[in-house]
Amino acid sequence: MSEPSPRLVTWENGTDLVIELLLARDVETVWNALTDAETAGTWFAPFRLGEETADTGDDGDGPASRPLTFELEDADLDGSVLSCDDYDHVLLELEAFGVLGIRLLPVEGDSGDESLLVFTHTAADVESARGQAADFGPMWDTHLRLFARALGIDIAEATEPELVAAYSDLSLEAADSGDGTDSADADEDEA
């Protein structure tokens, strides 16, 4: 049985709420379920994609983006797809939440080919990330559990008080700088 594993990770451009979830399905199966517009309604909300546009900054050059709308029961949630590489990752910016990412990593597991789903919710700093984790972490956790169930994976239920307690007191770690120094032992009291 799989369980979401949340933490806060600080890096050079901010701090992310990171939730990892090991799924006993191959990357292709997980990706197809994740990106199917209609069946997304079973775990989050159906969505529709607009035509790709070029975001232009002051210099007239910028990344391509694609408008995205999740069709919630009582309102639409608008945003855009900032980056997408099939069977690897999708990076979204949603008006109500900011920047969110989902990355899939293939893993050899007990059941054969498995996938590690890595969900991120980016904040500008540690204090903002802690607030977002407390406010939105239980919701993201619940939707990830629903996603696992949509794939036919047995995953434990979690009560709202359990999720609120877990996401209100996450450990903080520093992202590996890649320079050979070990920065994973960040002070948890950093703010």
C-alpha positions as CSV (number, residue, x, y, z in Angstrom):
1,M,0.0,0.0,0.0
2,S,1.3,3.4,-0.9
3,E,1.2,6.6,1.2
4,P,1.9,10.2,0.2
5,S,5.2,11.5,1.6
6,P,5.2,15.3,2.1
7,R,8.1,17.7,2.9
8,L,9.3,21.2,2.2
9,V,12.3,21.7,0.0
10,T,14.1,25.0,-0.2
11,W,16.1,25.8,-3.3
12,E,17.7,28.9,-4.9
13,N,14.4,30.3,-6.3
14,G,12.0,29.5,-3.5
15,T,10.6,26.7,-1.4
16,D,8.4,23.8,-2.6
17,L,5.8,21.7,-0.9
18,V,6.8,18.3,-2.3
19,I,4.5,15.3,-2.1
20,E,5.8,12.0,-3.4
21,L,3.6,9.0,-4.1
22,L,4.8,5.6,-5.3
23,L,2.3,4.1,-7.7
24,A,2.3,0.4,-8.7
25,R,1.7,1.3,-12.3
26,D,4.1,2.0,-15.2
27,V,4.8,5.6,-16.2
28,E,2.8,5.4,-19.5
29,T,-0.3,4.2,-17.6
30,V,0.1,6.9,-15.0
31,W,0.7,9.6,-17.6
32,N,-2.3,8.6,-19.7
33,A,-4.6,8.7,-16.6
34,L,-3.1,12.0,-15.4
35,T,-3.6,13.8,-18.8
36,D,-7.0,12.5,-19.8
37,A,-9.2,15.5,-19.7
38,E,-12.5,13.8,-18.9
39,T,-11.4,11.1,-16.4
40,A,-9.5,13.8,-14.5
41,G,-13.0,14.5,-13.1
42,T,-12.8,11.4,-10.9
43,W,-9.8,12.7,-8.9
44,F,-9.8,16.5,-9.5
45,A,-11.8,18.1,-12.2
46,P,-12.3,17.7,-16.0
47,F,-10.2,20.2,-17.9
48,R,-9.9,21.8,-21.3
49,L,-6.8,23.1,-23.1
50,G,-6.7,26.1,-25.3
51,E,-4.4,26.7,-28.2
52,E,-0.7,27.2,-27.5
53,T,0.5,30.8,-27.4
54,A,3.8,32.5,-27.1
55,D,4.2,34.5,-23.9
56,T,6.2,37.5,-24.7
57,G,8.2,39.4,-22.1
58,D,9.8,42.8,-22.4
59,D,12.3,41.4,-24.8
60,G,9.6,39.8,-27.0
61,D,10.9,36.3,-26.2
62,G,9.4,33.9,-23.7
63,P,8.3,30.3,-23.2
64,A,5.3,28.9,-25.0
65,S,2.2,28.4,-22.8
66,R,-1.2,26.9,-23.2
67,P,-4.3,28.1,-21.5
68,L,-5.9,25.5,-19.2
69,T,-9.3,25.5,-17.5
70,F,-10.4,23.1,-14.8
71,E,-14.2,22.8,-14.7
72,L,-15.1,22.8,-11.0
73,E,-18.7,22.3,-9.9
74,D,-19.3,25.9,-9.0
75,A,-16.6,27.8,-11.0
76,D,-13.8,27.5,-13.5
77,L,-10.2,27.4,-12.3
78,D,-8.0,29.1,-15.0
79,G,-4.3,28.8,-15.6
80,S,-1.8,27.8,-18.1
81,V,0.6,24.9,-19.0
82,L,4.1,26.4,-18.6
83,S,6.0,23.2,-19.6
84,C,5.1,19.7,-20.6
85,D,7.2,16.7,-21.6
86,D,5.1,13.7,-22.3
87,Y,5.6,10.8,-19.8
88,D,8.0,13.0,-17.8
89,H,6.4,16.2,-16.3
90,V,3.9,19.0,-16.5
91,L,4.3,22.4,-15.0
92,L,1.2,24.5,-14.5
93,E,0.4,28.0,-13.2
94,L,-3.1,28.2,-11.7
95,E,-4.6,31.6,-10.8
96,A,-5.8,30.5,-7.4
97,F,-2.7,28.5,-6.4
98,G,0.4,29.6,-8.3
99,V,2.9,27.2,-9.8
100,L,2.3,23.4,-9.5
101,G,4.3,20.6,-11.0
102,I,3.9,16.9,-11.5
103,R,6.9,14.7,-12.5
104,L,6.9,11.0,-13.1
105,L,10.0,8.8,-12.5
106,P,10.1,5.2,-13.5
107,V,11.0,2.8,-10.6
108,E,11.7,-0.9,-10.5
109,G,9.5,-2.1,-7.7
110,D,8.0,-5.2,-6.1
111,S,5.3,-5.3,-8.7
112,G,7.6,-4.7,-11.6
113,D,7.5,-1.3,-13.3
114,E,6.2,1.4,-10.9
115,S,6.1,5.2,-11.0
116,L,7.1,7.8,-8.5
117,L,4.8,10.7,-8.8
118,V,6.4,13.9,-7.5
119,F,3.9,16.8,-6.9
120,T,5.3,20.3,-6.2
121,H,3.6,23.5,-5.1
122,T,6.1,26.4,-5.3
123,A,6.3,29.4,-3.0
124,A,8.6,32.4,-2.9
125,D,10.0,31.6,0.6
126,V,9.9,29.2,3.5
127,E,7.2,31.1,5.4
128,S,4.9,31.2,2.4
129,A,5.5,27.5,1.7
130,R,4.6,26.6,5.3
131,G,1.4,28.6,4.9
132,Q,0.6,27.0,1.6
133,A,1.4,23.5,3.0
134,A,-1.0,24.0,5.9
135,D,-3.7,25.6,3.7
136,F,-3.5,23.4,0.5
137,G,-1.4,20.3,1.5
138,P,-4.4,18.4,2.8
139,M,-6.3,19.1,-0.4
140,W,-3.5,18.1,-2.7
141,D,-2.9,14.9,-0.6
142,T,-6.6,14.0,-0.9
143,H,-6.6,14.5,-4.6
144,L,-3.4,12.4,-5.0
145,R,-5.1,9.6,-3.0
146,L,-8.1,9.9,-5.3
147,F,-5.8,9.7,-8.3
148,A,-4.2,6.5,-7.0
149,R,-7.6,5.0,-6.4
150,A,-8.6,6.0,-10.0
151,L,-5.7,3.8,-11.1
152,G,-7.1,0.9,-9.0
153,I,-4.4,1.2,-6.3
154,D,-5.2,0.4,-2.7
155,I,-4.4,3.5,-0.6
156,A,-5.4,4.3,3.0
157,E,-7.9,6.9,3.9
158,A,-6.7,9.9,5.8
159,T,-9.0,12.1,8.0
160,E,-8.9,15.8,7.7
161,P,-7.5,16.3,11.2
162,E,-4.7,13.8,10.4
163,L,-3.9,15.7,7.2
164,V,-4.0,19.1,8.8
165,A,-1.7,17.9,11.5
166,A,0.8,16.4,9.1
167,Y,0.9,19.4,6.7
168,S,1.1,22.0,9.5
169,D,4.4,20.6,10.7
170,L,6.5,19.5,7.8
171,S,10.3,19.2,7.9
172,L,12.4,21.5,5.8
173,E,15.3,20.3,3.7
174,A,17.6,22.1,1.2
175,A,17.7,20.9,-2.4
176,D,21.1,19.4,-3.4
177,S,23.1,22.2,-4.9
178,G,24.9,19.8,-7.2
179,D,28.3,21.2,-6.1
180,G,29.3,18.2,-4.1
181,T,28.3,19.6,-0.8
182,D,25.6,17.9,1.3
183,S,22.9,20.5,1.9
184,A,20.1,18.0,2.9
185,D,20.5,18.8,6.6
186,A,18.8,22.2,6.6
187,D,17.8,23.6,9.9
188,E,14.1,22.9,10.5
189,D,13.6,26.1,12.4
190,E,14.6,28.2,9.4
191,A,11.9,30.7,8.5
